Structures are given as C-alpha cells and as structure tokens.
mmCIF file of C-alpha atoms in Angstrom:
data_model
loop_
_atom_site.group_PDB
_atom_site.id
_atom_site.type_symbol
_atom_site.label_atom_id
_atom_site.label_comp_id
_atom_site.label_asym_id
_atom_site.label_seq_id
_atom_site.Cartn_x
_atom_site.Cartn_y
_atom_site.Cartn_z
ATOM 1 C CA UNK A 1 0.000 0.000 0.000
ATOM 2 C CA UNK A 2 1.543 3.519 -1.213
ATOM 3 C CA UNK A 3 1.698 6.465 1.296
ATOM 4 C CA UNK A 4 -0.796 8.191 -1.188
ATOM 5 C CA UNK A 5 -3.792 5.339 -0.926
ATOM 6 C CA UNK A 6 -6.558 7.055 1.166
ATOM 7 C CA UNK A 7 -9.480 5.539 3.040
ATOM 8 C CA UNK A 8 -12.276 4.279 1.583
ATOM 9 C CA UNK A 9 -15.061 6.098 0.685
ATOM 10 C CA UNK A 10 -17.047 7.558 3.485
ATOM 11 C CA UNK A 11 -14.683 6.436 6.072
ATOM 12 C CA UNK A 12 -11.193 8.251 7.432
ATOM 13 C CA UNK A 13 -11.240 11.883 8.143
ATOM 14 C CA UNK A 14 -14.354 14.165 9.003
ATOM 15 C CA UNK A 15 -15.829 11.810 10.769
ATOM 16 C CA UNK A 16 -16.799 13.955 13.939
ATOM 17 C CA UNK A 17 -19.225 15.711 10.886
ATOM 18 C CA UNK A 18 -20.296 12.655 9.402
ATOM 19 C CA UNK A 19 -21.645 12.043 12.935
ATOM 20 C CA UNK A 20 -23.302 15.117 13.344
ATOM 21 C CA UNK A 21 -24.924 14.734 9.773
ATOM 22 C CA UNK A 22 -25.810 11.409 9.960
ATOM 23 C CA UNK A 23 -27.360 12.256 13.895
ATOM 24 C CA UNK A 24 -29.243 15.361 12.340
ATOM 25 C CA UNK A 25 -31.176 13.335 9.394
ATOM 26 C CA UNK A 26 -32.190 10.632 12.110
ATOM 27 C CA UNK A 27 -33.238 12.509 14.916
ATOM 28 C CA UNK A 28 -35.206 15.016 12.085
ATOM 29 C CA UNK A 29 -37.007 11.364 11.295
ATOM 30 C CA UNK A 30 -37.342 9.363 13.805
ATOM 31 C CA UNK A 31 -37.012 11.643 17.093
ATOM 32 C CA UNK A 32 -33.951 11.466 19.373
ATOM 33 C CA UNK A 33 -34.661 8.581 21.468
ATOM 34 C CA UNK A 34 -35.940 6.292 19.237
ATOM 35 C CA UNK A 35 -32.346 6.721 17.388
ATOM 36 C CA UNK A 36 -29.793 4.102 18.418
ATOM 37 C CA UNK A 37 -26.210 5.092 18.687
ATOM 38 C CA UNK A 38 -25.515 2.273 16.631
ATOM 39 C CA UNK A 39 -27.908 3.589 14.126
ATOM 40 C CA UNK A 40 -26.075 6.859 14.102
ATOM 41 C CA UNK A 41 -22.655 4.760 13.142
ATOM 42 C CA UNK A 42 -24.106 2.831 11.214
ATOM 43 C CA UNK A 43 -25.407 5.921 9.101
ATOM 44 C CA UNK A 44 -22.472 8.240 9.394
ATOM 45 C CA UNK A 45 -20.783 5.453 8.780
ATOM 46 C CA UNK A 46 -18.097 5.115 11.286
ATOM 47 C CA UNK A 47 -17.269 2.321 13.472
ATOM 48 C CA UNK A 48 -18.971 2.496 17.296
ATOM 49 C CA UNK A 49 -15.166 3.285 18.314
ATOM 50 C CA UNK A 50 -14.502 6.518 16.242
ATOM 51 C CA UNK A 51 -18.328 7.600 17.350
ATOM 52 C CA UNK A 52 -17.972 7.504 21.104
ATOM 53 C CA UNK A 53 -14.077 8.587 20.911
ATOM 54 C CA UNK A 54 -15.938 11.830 19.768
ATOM 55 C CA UNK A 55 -19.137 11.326 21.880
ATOM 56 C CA UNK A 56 -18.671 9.802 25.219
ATOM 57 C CA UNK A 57 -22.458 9.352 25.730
ATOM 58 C CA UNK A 58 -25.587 9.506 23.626
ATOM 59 C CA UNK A 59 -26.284 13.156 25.576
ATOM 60 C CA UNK A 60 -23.005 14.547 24.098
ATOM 61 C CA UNK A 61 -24.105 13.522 20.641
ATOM 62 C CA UNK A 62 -27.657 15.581 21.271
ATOM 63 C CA UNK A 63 -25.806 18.940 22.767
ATOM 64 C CA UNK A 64 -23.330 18.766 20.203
ATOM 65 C CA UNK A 65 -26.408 18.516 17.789
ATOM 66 C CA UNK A 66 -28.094 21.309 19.118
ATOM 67 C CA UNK A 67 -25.584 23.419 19.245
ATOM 68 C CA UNK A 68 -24.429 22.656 15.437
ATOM 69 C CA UNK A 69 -28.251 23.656 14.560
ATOM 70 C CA UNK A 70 -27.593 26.532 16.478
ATOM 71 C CA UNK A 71 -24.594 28.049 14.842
ATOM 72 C CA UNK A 72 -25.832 26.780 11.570
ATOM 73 C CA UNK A 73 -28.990 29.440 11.378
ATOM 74 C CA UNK A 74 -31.480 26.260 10.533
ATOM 75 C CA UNK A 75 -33.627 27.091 13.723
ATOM 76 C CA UNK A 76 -36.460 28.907 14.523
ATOM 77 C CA UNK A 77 -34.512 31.481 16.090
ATOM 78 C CA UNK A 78 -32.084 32.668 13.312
ATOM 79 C CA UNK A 79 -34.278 35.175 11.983
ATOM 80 C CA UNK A 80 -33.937 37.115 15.223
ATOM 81 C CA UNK A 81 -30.452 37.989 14.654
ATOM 82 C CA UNK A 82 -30.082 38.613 10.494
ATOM 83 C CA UNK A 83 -28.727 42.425 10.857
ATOM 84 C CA UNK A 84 -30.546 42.798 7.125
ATOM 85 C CA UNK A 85 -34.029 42.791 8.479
ATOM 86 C CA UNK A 86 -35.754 45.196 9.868
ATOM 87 C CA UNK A 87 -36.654 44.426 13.866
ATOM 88 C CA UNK A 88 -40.067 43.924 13.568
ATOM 89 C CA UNK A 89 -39.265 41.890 10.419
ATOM 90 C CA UNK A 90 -37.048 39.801 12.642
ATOM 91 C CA UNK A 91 -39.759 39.479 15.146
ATOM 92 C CA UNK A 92 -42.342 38.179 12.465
ATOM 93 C CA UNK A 93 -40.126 35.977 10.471
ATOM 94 C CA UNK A 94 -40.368 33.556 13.702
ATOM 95 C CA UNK A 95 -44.006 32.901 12.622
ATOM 96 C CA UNK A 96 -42.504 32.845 8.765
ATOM 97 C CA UNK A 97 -40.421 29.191 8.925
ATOM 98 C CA UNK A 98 -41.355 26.165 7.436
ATOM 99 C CA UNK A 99 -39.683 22.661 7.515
ATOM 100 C CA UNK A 100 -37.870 20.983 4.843
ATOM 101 C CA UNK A 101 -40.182 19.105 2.621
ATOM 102 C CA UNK A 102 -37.797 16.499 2.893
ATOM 103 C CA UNK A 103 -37.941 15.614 6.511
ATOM 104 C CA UNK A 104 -41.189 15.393 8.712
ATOM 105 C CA UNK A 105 -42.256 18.908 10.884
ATOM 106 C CA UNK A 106 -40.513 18.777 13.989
ATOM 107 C CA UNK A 107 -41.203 21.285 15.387
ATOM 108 C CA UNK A 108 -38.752 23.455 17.597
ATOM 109 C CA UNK A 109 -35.673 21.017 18.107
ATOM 110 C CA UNK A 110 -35.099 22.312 21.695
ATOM 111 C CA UNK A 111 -38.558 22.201 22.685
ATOM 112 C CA UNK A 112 -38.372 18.429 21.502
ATOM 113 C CA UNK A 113 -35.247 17.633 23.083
ATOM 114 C CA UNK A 114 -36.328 19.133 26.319
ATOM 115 C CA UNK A 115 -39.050 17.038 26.047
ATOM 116 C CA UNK A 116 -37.098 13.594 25.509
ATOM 117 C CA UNK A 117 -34.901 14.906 28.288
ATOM 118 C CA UNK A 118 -37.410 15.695 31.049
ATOM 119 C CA UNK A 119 -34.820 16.184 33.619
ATOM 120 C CA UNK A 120 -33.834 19.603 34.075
ATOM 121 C CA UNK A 121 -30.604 19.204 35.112
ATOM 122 C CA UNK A 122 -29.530 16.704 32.263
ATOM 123 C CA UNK A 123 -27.039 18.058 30.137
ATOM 124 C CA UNK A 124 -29.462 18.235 26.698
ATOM 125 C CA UNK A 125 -32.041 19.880 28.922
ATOM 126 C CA UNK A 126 -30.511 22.582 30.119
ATOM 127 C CA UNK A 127 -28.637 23.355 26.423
ATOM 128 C CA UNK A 128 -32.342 23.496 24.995
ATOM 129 C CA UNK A 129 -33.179 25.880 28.750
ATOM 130 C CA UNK A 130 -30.255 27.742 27.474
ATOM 131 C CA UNK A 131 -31.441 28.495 23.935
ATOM 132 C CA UNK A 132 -34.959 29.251 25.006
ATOM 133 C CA UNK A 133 -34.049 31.297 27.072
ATOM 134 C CA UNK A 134 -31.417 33.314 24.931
ATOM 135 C CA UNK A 135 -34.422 33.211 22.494
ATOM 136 C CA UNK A 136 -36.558 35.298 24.663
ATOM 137 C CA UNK A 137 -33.631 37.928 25.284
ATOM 138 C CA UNK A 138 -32.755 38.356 22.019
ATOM 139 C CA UNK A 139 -36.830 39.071 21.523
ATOM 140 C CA UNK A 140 -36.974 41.538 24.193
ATOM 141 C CA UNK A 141 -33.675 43.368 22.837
ATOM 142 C CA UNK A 142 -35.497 43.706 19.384
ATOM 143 C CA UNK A 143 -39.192 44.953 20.562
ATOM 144 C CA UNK A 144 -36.772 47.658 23.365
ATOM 145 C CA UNK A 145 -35.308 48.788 19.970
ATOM 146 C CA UNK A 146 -38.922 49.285 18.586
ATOM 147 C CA UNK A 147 -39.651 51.560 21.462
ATOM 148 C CA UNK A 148 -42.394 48.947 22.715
ATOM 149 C CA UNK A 149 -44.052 49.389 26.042
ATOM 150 C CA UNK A 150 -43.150 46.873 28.498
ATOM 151 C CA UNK A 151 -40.568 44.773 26.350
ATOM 152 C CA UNK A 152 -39.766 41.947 28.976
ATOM 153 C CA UNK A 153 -43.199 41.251 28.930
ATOM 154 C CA UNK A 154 -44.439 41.417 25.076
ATOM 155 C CA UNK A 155 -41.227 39.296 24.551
ATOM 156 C CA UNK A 156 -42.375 36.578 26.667
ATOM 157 C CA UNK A 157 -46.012 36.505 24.947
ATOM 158 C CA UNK A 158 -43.945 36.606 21.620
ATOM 159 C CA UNK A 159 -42.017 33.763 22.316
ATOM 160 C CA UNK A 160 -44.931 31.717 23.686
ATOM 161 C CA UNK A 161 -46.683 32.195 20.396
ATOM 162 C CA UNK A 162 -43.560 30.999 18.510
ATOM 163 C CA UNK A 163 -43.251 28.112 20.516
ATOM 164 C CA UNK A 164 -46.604 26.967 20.328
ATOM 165 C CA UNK A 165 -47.006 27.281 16.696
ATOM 166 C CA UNK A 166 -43.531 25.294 16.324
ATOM 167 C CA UNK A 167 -45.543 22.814 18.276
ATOM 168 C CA UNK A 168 -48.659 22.828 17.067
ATOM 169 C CA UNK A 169 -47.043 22.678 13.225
ATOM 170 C CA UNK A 170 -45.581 19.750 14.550
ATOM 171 C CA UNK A 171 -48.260 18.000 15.207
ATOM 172 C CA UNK A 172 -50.516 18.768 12.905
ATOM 173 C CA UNK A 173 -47.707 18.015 10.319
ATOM 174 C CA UNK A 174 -48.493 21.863 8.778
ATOM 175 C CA UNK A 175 -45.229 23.165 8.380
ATOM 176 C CA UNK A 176 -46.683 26.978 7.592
ATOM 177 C CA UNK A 177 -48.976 26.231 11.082
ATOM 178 C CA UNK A 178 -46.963 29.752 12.184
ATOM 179 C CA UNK A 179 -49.195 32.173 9.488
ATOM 180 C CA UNK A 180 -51.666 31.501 12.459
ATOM 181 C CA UNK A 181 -49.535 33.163 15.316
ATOM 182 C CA UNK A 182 -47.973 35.812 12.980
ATOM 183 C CA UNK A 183 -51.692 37.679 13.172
ATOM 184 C CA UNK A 184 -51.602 37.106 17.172
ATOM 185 C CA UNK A 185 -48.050 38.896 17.097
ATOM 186 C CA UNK A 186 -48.645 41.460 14.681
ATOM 187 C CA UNK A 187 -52.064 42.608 16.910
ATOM 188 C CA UNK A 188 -49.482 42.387 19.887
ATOM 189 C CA UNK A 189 -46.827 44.287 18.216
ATOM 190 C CA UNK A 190 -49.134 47.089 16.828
ATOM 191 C CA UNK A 191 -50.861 47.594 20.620
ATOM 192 C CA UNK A 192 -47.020 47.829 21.998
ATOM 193 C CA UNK A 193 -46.330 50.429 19.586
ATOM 194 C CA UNK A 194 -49.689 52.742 20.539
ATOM 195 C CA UNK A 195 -49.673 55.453 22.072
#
C-alpha cells in the first residue's frame, strides 16, 4: 500500500461531521430517542469506536447537535439575529419558517429535546433551557429597539406564540402552522407600539 492510498469512501477523516450529519437526518425522522447510537454509526458510517471517541455518551451527541443547529442558522430562532431585516421583520419571520419538505415537521428542536430529556438538570435539557431562554432575550432586545411598552413582557407573549405554533405545526404536520400566530403577534406588536 503507497503512502498516497486514502481511506475508503465515506470512512477516514471528518468523521466527527459525518456524525453530526448522519445524527441530524435521524433525529429530524425518527425523534432522538428512538435513534440508536448504533444507528447513528451505522449511518455516518463510522465504526462504534470513532463515534464515542468523539461522543462519550448519547447526551453529548444531542448537545453537540443542538448546538451545530444553532450556529448553523437552521432554527427557529435565526431570523432574530439577520442584521438585514428590519426588527419587527425579525420578530415576524419567527411565525414565517417552514420545515424541509424532505424531513417530517418537527417542530422546535429544543422544545423536543427538552421534552425527551425531562430532567432539568440533564445536560441536553438545560442546552435546549439555554437556547430558550437566549431566544426570549434576544426578543426583548429587538421589541426595546422598537420603542415597545413593556418589552420583557411582550417578549415573553412573543415567544410563547412561537413556541406553540412550532408545536402545534408539529403535530398537525403543517409546516406553515406559524401564518396563524404571525396575526396574534402582529395585533401584539401594533398595541405595543400605541400610544
């Protein structure tokens, strides 16, 4: 075998991403605990050794998930940082998001992991706590730069609408469920602003 041979295909280097990928397109399908790690190997495909060399435990893989959907801008909450939108844009473009075609409506991925990890001190749980939370500040920063009366407030009821048409598109398998809640916000939005 010559220095130059490489790998075969699908195998060797990237395979902390193949991981990630492969975890992504099965949790999107089949939900996070009804995915195997061996599955996830299996579809990556990596042996069970390289997997938990880079994931100790199935609750690394999830955080390590989440947190690739969150740098990636594929969640709900991307919109709410795009500096080429307009704030109340932003605000309304949570209501605005519909799921691949390809893979079923999931819904909100933190919400659903949360929700598969009901312990609130588990490591998945408290990510997803995290984002929610950093979801609702990033809300109130946005309707504050509006000039909206009590922002802390209106950014909570914001976010509760979001959430529950994440879940609600879920499932009722609508993807565009959120045109619903965008009417909710914009009434909330234009009351803030009165006056």
């Amino acid at each position: 075998m010559s220095a130059t041979t490489t790998a075969p295909a699908g195998r060797g280097r990237g395979g902390r991403e193949r991981i990630l990928a492969a975890a992504a397109r099965l949790f999107a399908v089949q939900g996070i605990n009804a995915t195997g790690m061996e599955q996830v190997a299996e579809a990556a495909p990596v042996s069970k050794r390289t997997l938990y060399a880079h994931f100790r435990t199935k609750s690394d893989l999830v955080v390590a998930h989440l947190q690739d959907l969150a740098s990636s801008g594929a969640t709900l909450e991307s919109v709410l940082t795009r500096e080429d939108i307009p704030p109340r844009e932003r605000i309304l473009g949570l209501f605005d998001q519909p799921a691949p075609e390809e893979v079923p409506v999931r819904g909100c991925p933190f919400i659903d992991a949360a929700a598969e990890f009901p312990d609130p001190d588990s490591a998945v749980h408290s990510y997803a706590r995290e984002q929610k939370l950093r979801m609702v500040e990033l809300v109130t920063a946005l309707v504050t730069e509006l000039g909206c009366r009590e922002p802390a407030a209106l950014a909570e009821q914001l976010v509760t609408l979001a959430d529950g048409a994440a879940s609600r598109a879920m499932v009722l398998g609508e993807p565009d469920y959120g045109r619903h809640a965008r009417g909710a916000a914009e009434i909330l939005l234009a009351h803030a602003l009165a006056g």
